[in-house]
Short mmCIF file of C-alpha atoms in Angstrom, two decimals:
data_model
loop_
_atom_site.label_atom_id
_atom_site.label_comp_id
_atom_site.label_asym_id
_atom_site.label_seq_id
_atom_site.Cartn_x
_atom_site.Cartn_y
_atom_site.Cartn_z
CA MET A 163 2.17 -30.75 -20.16
CA SER A 164 -0.18 -33.23 -20.08
CA SER A 165 0.23 -32.78 -15.54
CA ARG A 166 -0.43 -29.27 -16.11
CA SER A 167 -3.73 -29.86 -17.27
CA ARG A 168 -4.74 -32.03 -13.94
CA VAL A 169 -4.15 -28.92 -12.41
CA PRO A 170 -6.68 -28.02 -10.43
CA ARG A 171 -7.67 -24.13 -11.39
CA PRO A 172 -7.94 -22.21 -7.84
CA ALA A 173 -4.06 -23.66 -8.32
CA ALA A 174 -3.21 -23.00 -11.33
CA ARG A 175 -4.26 -19.48 -10.70
CA ARG A 176 -2.35 -19.41 -7.36
CA LEU A 177 0.76 -19.51 -9.61
CA SER A 178 0.79 -17.10 -11.44
CA LEU A 179 0.91 -15.18 -7.88
CA TYR A 180 3.80 -17.09 -6.27
CA LEU A 181 5.66 -16.02 -9.52
CA ARG A 182 5.33 -12.31 -8.78
CA GLU A 183 5.73 -12.88 -5.13
CA LEU A 184 8.81 -14.88 -6.52
CA LYS A 185 10.46 -11.80 -8.82
CA LEU A 186 9.57 -9.47 -5.64
CA ARG A 187 12.16 -11.24 -3.40
CA ALA A 188 14.40 -12.00 -6.39
CA ARG A 189 14.28 -8.36 -6.90
CA ASP A 190 15.24 -7.80 -3.83
CA GLY A 191 17.73 -9.89 -3.56
CA SER A 192 16.65 -12.88 -1.60
CA ALA A 193 18.22 -16.14 -2.63
CA THR A 194 15.49 -17.76 -0.68
CA ILE A 195 11.59 -18.64 0.43
CA SER A 196 9.65 -20.59 2.90
CA SER A 197 6.52 -21.93 1.87
CA ARG A 198 5.41 -20.16 5.47
CA GLN A 199 7.09 -16.97 4.26
CA LEU A 200 5.45 -17.28 0.41
CA GLY A 201 1.66 -18.14 2.16
CA GLU A 202 2.04 -15.46 4.75
CA ALA A 203 2.93 -12.49 1.82
CA LEU A 204 -0.21 -14.57 0.15
CA GLY A 205 -2.42 -15.14 2.77
CA LEU A 206 -2.36 -18.82 2.20
CA THR A 207 -1.02 -20.91 4.80
CA ASP A 208 2.10 -22.59 4.17
CA ALA A 209 0.50 -25.98 3.61
CA GLN A 210 -2.08 -25.16 1.69
CA VAL A 211 1.09 -23.46 -0.39
CA ARG A 212 3.14 -26.55 -0.07
CA LYS A 213 -0.02 -28.93 -2.02
CA ASP A 214 -0.11 -25.85 -4.42
CA LEU A 215 3.59 -26.59 -5.49
CA ALA A 216 3.50 -30.47 -4.92
CA HIS A 217 1.25 -30.20 -8.48
CA PHE A 218 4.34 -29.71 -10.28
CA GLY A 219 6.70 -31.83 -8.41
CA HIS A 220 9.31 -31.20 -5.55
CA PHE A 221 11.23 -28.27 -5.59
CA GLY A 222 11.59 -26.91 -1.41
CA GLN A 223 13.98 -28.65 0.65
CA PRO A 224 13.36 -29.23 4.55
CA GLY A 225 14.39 -26.39 6.56
CA VAL A 226 15.72 -24.40 3.59
CA GLY A 227 12.84 -23.65 1.62
CA TYR A 228 12.91 -22.40 -1.90
CA ARG A 229 15.18 -21.21 -4.38
CA CYS A 230 14.29 -18.15 -5.26
CA VAL A 231 15.36 -17.87 -8.83
CA ASP A 232 15.01 -22.02 -9.32
CA LEU A 233 11.55 -21.94 -8.80
CA LEU A 234 10.96 -18.39 -11.07
CA GLU A 235 12.18 -20.98 -14.26
CA ARG A 236 10.22 -23.97 -12.89
CA LEU A 237 7.06 -21.56 -12.89
CA ARG A 238 7.75 -19.76 -15.48
CA MET A 239 8.13 -23.35 -17.58
CA ILE A 240 5.10 -24.74 -15.43
CA MET A 241 2.69 -22.27 -16.61
CA GLY A 242 4.05 -21.96 -20.41
CA ILE A 243 5.60 -18.20 -19.83
CA ASP A 244 8.85 -19.52 -20.25
CA ARG A 245 9.26 -17.93 -24.05
CA ALA A 246 7.91 -15.46 -26.10
CA TRP A 247 3.96 -14.61 -26.11
CA PRO A 248 3.84 -11.84 -29.19
CA CYS A 249 0.53 -9.73 -28.51
CA VAL A 250 -1.67 -7.54 -30.72
CA LEU A 251 -3.32 -4.57 -29.04
CA VAL A 252 -6.81 -3.19 -30.00
CA GLY A 253 -7.41 0.37 -28.42
CA ALA A 254 -5.05 3.20 -28.18
CA GLY A 255 -7.11 5.12 -25.70
CA ASN A 256 -5.59 5.81 -22.39
CA ILE A 257 -5.60 2.02 -21.17
CA GLY A 258 -3.59 1.13 -24.59
CA ARG A 259 -1.32 4.37 -24.02
CA ALA A 260 -0.36 3.03 -20.54
CA LEU A 261 0.17 -0.44 -21.27
CA LEU A 262 2.78 0.68 -24.04
CA SER A 263 4.18 2.12 -21.72
CA TYR A 264 4.76 -0.43 -19.35
CA ARG A 265 7.84 -1.88 -19.42
CA ARG A 266 6.78 -5.04 -17.27
CA PHE A 267 5.55 -6.76 -19.94
CA GLU A 268 8.81 -7.15 -22.14
CA GLU A 269 10.60 -8.19 -19.39
CA ASP A 270 8.06 -11.05 -18.66
CA GLY A 271 7.92 -11.92 -22.34
CA PHE A 272 4.46 -10.13 -24.01
CA GLU A 273 5.57 -8.06 -26.06
CA ILE A 274 3.27 -6.14 -27.95
CA LYS A 275 4.13 -6.21 -32.13
CA ALA A 276 1.32 -4.25 -33.09
CA VAL A 277 -1.26 -1.58 -32.56
CA PHE A 278 -4.81 -1.12 -34.08
CA ASP A 279 -7.45 1.68 -33.47
CA ARG A 280 -10.19 2.60 -35.70
CA SER A 281 -9.69 6.79 -35.22
CA ARG A 282 -8.38 7.80 -37.55
CA ASP A 283 -6.94 10.55 -35.60
CA ILE A 284 -4.68 8.27 -34.24
CA VAL A 285 -4.29 6.45 -36.65
CA GLY A 286 -0.45 6.61 -38.34
CA THR A 287 0.72 8.80 -35.61
CA THR A 288 3.59 6.53 -33.13
CA ILE A 289 2.77 5.70 -29.89
CA ALA A 290 5.71 4.69 -27.34
CA GLY A 291 7.29 3.65 -30.69
CA HIS A 292 4.09 2.10 -32.18
CA LYS A 293 3.10 3.24 -34.80
CA VAL A 294 -0.81 2.91 -34.88
CA ARG A 295 -2.44 0.72 -38.02
CA PRO A 296 -5.91 1.13 -39.01
CA ILE A 297 -8.23 -1.68 -37.52
CA GLU A 298 -8.98 -3.05 -41.23
CA ASP A 299 -5.53 -4.62 -40.54
CA LEU A 300 -6.01 -6.37 -37.37
CA ALA A 301 -6.73 -9.82 -39.24
CA ARG A 302 -3.48 -9.35 -41.35
CA GLY A 303 -1.11 -7.96 -38.54
CA VAL A 304 -1.99 -10.79 -36.35
CA ALA A 305 -1.26 -13.54 -38.95
CA SER A 306 2.01 -11.92 -40.14
CA LEU A 307 2.63 -10.94 -36.50
CA LYS A 308 1.68 -14.76 -35.43
CA ALA A 309 0.09 -13.19 -32.27
CA GLU A 310 -1.76 -15.47 -30.19
CA ILE A 311 -3.21 -12.95 -27.15
CA GLY A 312 -4.33 -9.77 -28.08
CA ILE A 313 -5.83 -7.41 -25.82
CA VAL A 314 -8.65 -5.51 -26.08
CA ALA A 315 -8.77 -1.47 -24.89
CA VAL A 316 -10.90 -0.21 -27.27
CA PRO A 317 -14.49 1.64 -25.89
CA ALA A 318 -18.14 -1.00 -24.48
CA ASP A 319 -19.50 -0.60 -27.46
CA ALA A 320 -16.85 -1.68 -30.37
CA ALA A 321 -15.77 -4.25 -27.63
CA PRO A 322 -18.11 -7.08 -29.21
CA ALA A 323 -16.66 -5.94 -33.19
CA VAL A 324 -13.57 -6.44 -31.90
CA ALA A 325 -13.62 -10.04 -30.28
CA ALA A 326 -14.99 -10.90 -33.76
CA MET A 327 -12.59 -10.07 -35.49
CA LEU A 328 -9.63 -11.55 -33.17
CA VAL A 329 -11.65 -14.51 -33.30
CA ASP A 330 -11.88 -14.47 -37.33
CA ALA A 331 -7.71 -13.58 -37.17
CA ARG A 332 -7.39 -16.85 -34.67
CA ILE A 333 -5.81 -15.43 -31.73
CA ARG A 334 -5.78 -18.01 -29.12
CA GLY A 335 -6.15 -15.76 -25.92
CA ILE A 336 -7.49 -12.36 -25.16
CA LEU A 337 -7.39 -9.59 -22.21
CA ASN A 338 -10.28 -7.65 -21.67
CA PHE A 339 -9.74 -3.96 -20.68
CA THR A 340 -13.48 -3.60 -21.54
CA PRO A 341 -16.49 -3.82 -19.08
CA CYS A 342 -18.30 -6.25 -20.94
CA ARG A 343 -18.27 -9.66 -21.19
CA LEU A 344 -16.74 -11.48 -24.91
CA ASP A 345 -19.11 -13.63 -26.35
CA VAL A 346 -16.14 -16.07 -28.69
CA PRO A 347 -15.59 -20.07 -28.95
CA ALA A 348 -14.97 -21.78 -26.05
CA ALA A 349 -11.26 -22.72 -26.99
CA ILE A 350 -10.45 -18.53 -27.25
CA CYS A 351 -9.59 -18.17 -23.68
CA VAL A 352 -10.45 -14.52 -21.88
CA ARG A 353 -9.22 -12.54 -18.99
CA ASN A 354 -10.79 -9.65 -17.82
CA VAL A 355 -9.84 -7.14 -16.25
CA ASP A 356 -12.10 -5.01 -14.31
CA PHE A 357 -10.64 -1.99 -12.20
CA SER A 358 -13.85 -2.10 -10.30
CA VAL A 359 -13.67 -5.30 -9.16
CA ALA A 360 -10.31 -4.51 -7.70
CA LEU A 361 -11.96 -1.82 -5.96
CA GLU A 362 -14.39 -3.65 -4.90
CA GLN A 363 -12.28 -5.74 -3.09
CA LEU A 364 -10.90 -3.10 -1.24
CA ALA A 365 -13.58 -1.33 -0.25
CA PHE A 366 -14.20 -4.78 1.40
CA ASP A 367 -10.61 -5.23 2.46
CA VAL A 368 -11.01 -1.85 4.56
CA SER A 369 -14.54 -3.40 5.77
CA LEU A 370 -13.31 -6.30 7.06
CA ALA A 371 -10.25 -4.62 9.27
CA ALA A 372 -12.99 -2.47 10.47
CA ALA A 373 -14.75 -5.41 11.96
CA GLN A 374 -11.87 -7.22 13.54
CA ASP A 375 -10.71 -4.44 15.60
CA ASP A 376 -14.45 -3.85 16.56
CA GLU A 377 -14.14 -7.31 17.39
CA SER A 378 -10.17 -6.58 19.46
CA MET B 221 -20.66 -6.97 10.99
CA SER B 222 -18.94 -9.55 13.32
CA SER B 223 -19.91 -12.36 10.81
CA ARG B 224 -17.72 -11.01 7.76
CA SER B 225 -14.56 -11.42 9.63
CA ARG B 226 -15.01 -14.98 9.82
CA VAL B 227 -14.76 -15.79 5.99
CA PRO B 228 -12.48 -17.81 4.68
CA ARG B 229 -10.35 -15.03 3.13
CA PRO B 230 -10.94 -17.58 -0.64
CA ALA B 231 -14.24 -17.36 -0.28
CA ALA B 232 -13.95 -13.56 0.65
CA ARG B 233 -11.65 -13.36 -2.51
CA ARG B 234 -14.26 -14.69 -4.62
CA LEU B 235 -17.34 -12.48 -3.67
CA SER B 236 -16.67 -10.04 -5.80
CA LEU B 237 -16.55 -12.37 -8.82
CA TYR B 238 -19.80 -13.52 -7.68
CA LEU B 239 -20.87 -9.86 -7.82
CA ARG B 240 -19.58 -9.05 -11.01
CA GLU B 241 -21.73 -12.11 -12.84
CA LEU B 242 -24.27 -10.77 -11.05
CA LYS B 243 -23.82 -7.38 -12.71
CA LEU B 244 -23.67 -8.29 -16.23
CA ARG B 245 -26.76 -10.76 -15.98
CA ALA B 246 -29.25 -8.35 -13.52
CA ARG B 247 -27.52 -5.42 -16.82
CA ASP B 248 -28.84 -8.34 -19.52
CA GLY B 249 -32.60 -8.94 -18.16
CA SER B 250 -32.06 -12.39 -15.67
CA ALA B 251 -34.56 -12.46 -13.13
CA THR B 252 -32.80 -15.32 -11.48
CA ILE B 253 -29.18 -17.59 -11.31
CA SER B 254 -28.71 -20.65 -10.18
CA SER B 255 -25.20 -21.74 -8.11
CA ARG B 256 -24.54 -24.02 -10.88
CA GLN B 257 -25.03 -20.94 -13.78
CA LEU B 258 -22.85 -19.05 -11.60
CA GLY B 259 -20.37 -22.28 -10.96
CA GLU B 260 -19.91 -22.83 -14.29
CA ALA B 261 -19.48 -18.90 -15.03
CA LEU B 262 -16.28 -18.48 -12.60
CA GLY B 263 -14.73 -22.06 -13.05
CA LEU B 264 -16.02 -23.34 -9.76
CA THR B 265 -18.22 -26.59 -8.62
CA ASP B 266 -21.87 -25.16 -7.73
CA ALA B 267 -21.29 -26.81 -4.56
CA GLN B 268 -18.54 -24.57 -3.48
CA VAL B 269 -21.01 -21.45 -5.02
CA ARG B 270 -23.55 -22.40 -2.58
CA LYS B 271 -20.75 -23.55 0.56
CA ASP B 272 -19.51 -19.66 -0.04
CA LEU B 273 -22.90 -17.94 -0.05
CA ALA B 274 -23.58 -20.40 2.67
CA HIS B 275 -21.25 -17.88 5.08
CA PHE B 276 -23.47 -15.62 5.05
CA GLY B 277 -26.43 -17.49 5.88
CA HIS B 278 -29.44 -18.59 2.92
CA PHE B 279 -30.56 -16.84 -0.29
CA GLY B 280 -31.43 -19.31 -2.48
CA GLN B 281 -34.33 -21.21 -3.66
CA PRO B 282 -33.92 -25.20 -4.46
CA GLY B 283 -34.81 -25.68 -8.05
CA VAL B 284 -35.17 -21.78 -8.67
CA GLY B 285 -32.06 -20.13 -7.15
CA TYR B 286 -30.87 -17.01 -6.29
CA ARG B 287 -32.90 -13.50 -7.57
CA CYS B 288 -30.14 -11.88 -8.88
CA VAL B 289 -31.06 -8.26 -7.56
CA ASP B 290 -31.61 -9.09 -4.07
CA LEU B 291 -28.48 -11.35 -4.38
CA LEU B 292 -26.86 -8.50 -5.51
CA GLU B 293 -27.63 -6.30 -2.50
CA ARG B 294 -26.88 -8.80 -0.03
CA LEU B 295 -23.35 -9.01 -1.67
CA ARG B 296 -22.76 -5.54 -1.07
CA MET B 297 -23.71 -5.61 2.16
CA ILE B 298 -21.32 -8.02 2.86
CA MET B 299 -19.31 -6.36 1.55
CA GLY B 300 -19.45 -3.03 2.85
CA ILE B 301 -20.10 -1.82 -0.74
CA ASP B 302 -24.19 -0.93 -0.46
CA ARG B 303 -22.42 2.90 0.52
CA ALA B 304 -20.01 5.37 -0.84
CA TRP B 305 -16.64 4.72 -1.03
CA PRO B 306 -14.68 8.49 -1.73
CA CYS B 307 -11.55 8.23 -3.05
CA VAL B 308 -8.85 10.49 -4.22
CA LEU B 309 -6.31 9.69 -7.17
CA VAL B 310 -2.43 10.38 -7.15
CA GLY B 311 -1.45 10.28 -10.35
CA ALA B 312 -2.57 12.39 -13.65
CA GLY B 313 -0.91 10.04 -15.82
CA ASN B 314 -1.91 7.38 -18.85
CA ILE B 315 -3.32 4.69 -16.12
CA GLY B 316 -5.25 7.92 -14.04
CA ARG B 317 -6.81 9.23 -16.80
CA ALA B 318 -7.87 5.81 -17.79
CA LEU B 319 -9.64 5.76 -14.52
CA LEU B 320 -10.88 9.26 -14.70
CA SER B 321 -12.76 8.34 -17.45
CA TYR B 322 -14.11 5.09 -16.69
CA ARG B 323 -17.54 5.35 -15.74
CA ARG B 324 -17.85 2.11 -13.78
CA PHE B 325 -16.86 3.08 -10.24
CA GLU B 326 -19.43 5.52 -9.64
CA GLU B 327 -22.06 4.04 -10.82
CA ASP B 328 -19.99 1.49 -7.91
CA GLY B 329 -20.16 4.05 -5.15
CA PHE B 330 -16.52 4.61 -6.06
CA GLU B 331 -16.21 8.70 -6.42
CA ILE B 332 -13.05 10.34 -7.04
CA LYS B 333 -13.25 12.74 -5.61
CA ALA B 334 -9.58 14.97 -6.34
CA VAL B 335 -6.86 14.35 -8.36
CA PHE B 336 -3.21 14.99 -7.52
CA ASP B 337 0.26 14.86 -9.41
CA ARG B 338 3.73 16.42 -8.69
CA SER B 339 4.13 17.60 -12.65
CA ARG B 340 3.58 21.58 -12.75
CA ASP B 341 2.90 21.12 -16.66
CA ILE B 342 -0.09 18.77 -15.21
CA VAL B 343 -1.45 21.00 -12.10
CA GLY B 344 -4.21 23.33 -12.51
CA THR B 345 -4.75 21.28 -16.14
CA THR B 346 -8.90 19.66 -16.39
CA ILE B 347 -9.64 15.77 -16.91
CA ALA B 348 -12.45 14.62 -17.27
CA GLY B 349 -14.48 17.62 -14.77
CA HIS B 350 -11.17 17.03 -11.88
CA LYS B 351 -8.86 20.06 -11.50
CA VAL B 352 -5.79 18.35 -10.89
CA ARG B 353 -4.09 19.68 -7.38
CA PRO B 354 -0.33 19.61 -6.46
CA ILE B 355 0.75 17.02 -4.47
CA GLU B 356 1.65 18.34 -1.68
CA ASP B 357 -2.66 18.92 -1.05
CA LEU B 358 -2.95 15.25 -0.74
CA ALA B 359 -2.70 15.39 3.00
CA ARG B 360 -5.16 18.34 4.05
CA GLY B 361 -7.58 16.88 0.79
CA VAL B 362 -7.98 13.68 2.04
CA ALA B 363 -8.86 14.61 4.95
CA SER B 364 -11.08 17.51 3.90
CA LEU B 365 -12.55 14.35 1.47
CA LYS B 366 -12.94 12.76 4.33
CA ALA B 367 -11.54 10.04 1.67
CA GLU B 368 -11.19 6.25 2.76
CA ILE B 369 -8.91 4.95 -0.43
CA GLY B 370 -6.21 6.21 -2.14
CA ILE B 371 -5.43 5.20 -5.88
CA VAL B 372 -2.05 4.85 -6.80
CA ALA B 373 -0.91 5.56 -10.80
CA VAL B 374 1.88 7.02 -10.36
CA PRO B 375 5.66 5.77 -11.58
CA ALA B 376 7.29 3.42 -10.16
CA ASP B 377 10.17 6.05 -8.53
CA ALA B 378 7.57 7.83 -6.69
CA ALA B 379 5.22 5.00 -5.55
CA PRO B 380 6.82 4.54 -1.72
CA ALA B 381 7.14 8.71 -1.00
CA VAL B 382 3.20 8.38 -2.45
CA ALA B 383 2.20 5.72 -0.13
CA ALA B 384 3.58 6.95 3.05
CA MET B 385 2.02 9.95 1.69
CA LEU B 386 -1.45 8.68 1.80
CA VAL B 387 -0.17 6.31 5.53
CA ASP B 388 0.23 9.99 7.36
CA ALA B 389 -3.30 11.54 5.97
CA ARG B 390 -4.57 8.15 7.13
CA ILE B 391 -5.83 6.91 4.70
CA ARG B 392 -7.48 3.27 5.43
CA GLY B 393 -6.95 1.97 1.53
CA ILE B 394 -4.39 1.87 -0.84
CA LEU B 395 -5.47 0.58 -4.66
CA ASN B 396 -1.93 0.49 -6.32
CA PHE B 397 -1.24 0.25 -9.90
CA THR B 398 2.36 0.51 -9.94
CA PRO B 399 4.63 -2.97 -10.16
CA CYS B 400 6.77 -1.54 -6.17
CA ARG B 401 5.60 -3.52 -3.33
CA LEU B 402 4.34 -0.89 -1.01
CA ASP B 403 5.63 -0.79 2.70
CA VAL B 404 2.49 0.09 5.08
CA PRO B 405 1.49 -0.62 8.43
CA ALA B 406 -0.65 -3.60 8.36
CA ALA B 407 -3.81 -1.45 9.02
CA ILE B 408 -4.02 -0.69 6.00
CA CYS B 409 -4.87 -2.73 3.00
CA VAL B 410 -3.47 -2.92 0.19
CA ARG B 411 -4.45 -4.14 -3.74
CA ASN B 412 -2.01 -4.25 -6.60
CA VAL B 413 -3.44 -4.16 -9.95
CA ASP B 414 -0.72 -6.15 -11.76
CA PHE B 415 -1.00 -6.51 -15.78
CA SER B 416 1.47 -8.31 -15.83
CA VAL B 417 -0.06 -10.79 -13.44
CA ALA B 418 -3.68 -11.38 -16.06
CA LEU B 419 -1.36 -11.55 -18.76
CA GLU B 420 0.65 -14.71 -17.14
CA GLN B 421 -2.77 -16.23 -16.63
CA LEU B 422 -3.80 -15.58 -20.13
CA ALA B 423 -0.78 -17.25 -21.31
CA PHE B 424 -0.69 -19.60 -18.74
CA ASP B 425 -4.95 -20.26 -19.76
CA VAL B 426 -3.69 -20.41 -23.58
CA SER B 427 -1.32 -22.99 -22.46
CA LEU B 428 -3.42 -25.21 -20.54
CA ALA B 429 -5.91 -25.37 -23.71
CA ALA B 430 -3.14 -26.53 -26.12
CA ALA B 431 -2.32 -29.18 -23.24
CA GLN B 432 -6.10 -30.71 -23.08
CA ASP B 433 -6.45 -30.15 -26.97
CA ASP B 434 -2.90 -32.37 -27.01
CA GLU B 435 -4.92 -34.69 -24.60
CA SER B 436 -8.20 -35.29 -26.84
#
């Protein structure tokens, strides 16, 4: 495990992009992929790809590239996602419902074990096979399910209180779908999913493409 | 515009992260931010922050840092998001509904001008103030609304056909919420929002934190 913590953060961030590309390729039936192909798909140089993957040992064969299945398996192991990650979901609104019907999570080892909400109208109803539980049961649920990840998909005003409850329940990571910045102890990992950021990046891409057209 | 196209891609990608952090700070009432603070918030060195921002000219003052409002405005201009970006949404399922009620989009200049769906049960209903139109009207809608961005939030099996329709309608960018890789001409920009990637990155963070705990 110790080599993992010495990987530079940007390289670590790219690993899951490699993983995603490899999954697409494997699904398309590709047996191998070169560092050049991986780089092209992700907007990186092949030297960068080789350097990133070299942090974790050598898997590629010169002239052949990487075997997709092997590299996938290796990346999953390195990333610590070659095992199941039990999750709880807080918030059964539109985003929560979309996540519950998102089958890819389970394929990837992320199983939503329980769903919590504060609304009396929603608690007790069943969504995609999950009976929604009252938010008051969150701490007990996290403990009994040994959940490590909490997915926060509540309205922004409820986010700080939900985060505090998850911290108290000794969750280890939070996936935050609200626009709030969550104030949690440093030992708890937080990733924010912000749709505005994705749109801004896209708009920037379009602007760049237009600028390049103007130049050519 | 020409300087924009010469920015390295990873630096370009970080701009919207700077933007997000600055928006949070400005909302919290901060007048200034240092490159160290920006770096700490985003897991970058202050040297990296200064280098990134230097691609676009010098805005910081030694010992004072950046004025949040000025830097925000400058970044928006650089990213081409200091103007409105009319969008269309295809798919009025759970994700589509969540996006329609996501108020931050409009604050940030991304206005969803029209919503399209293929389901006869949904077409004609009103969601968050938008009357859902039939998918057959997509090309006409894109043209008449001068939409530049198409948001694809349909089931995976419908994604290739919807992407093709958006291409025919001369959209410039696609925000793809499906797990499909969209096959579009190179001139059309695509950004993928993949919830699995965010979860994988989070699980990786948690694994890294655990590895560091083991070492200390």
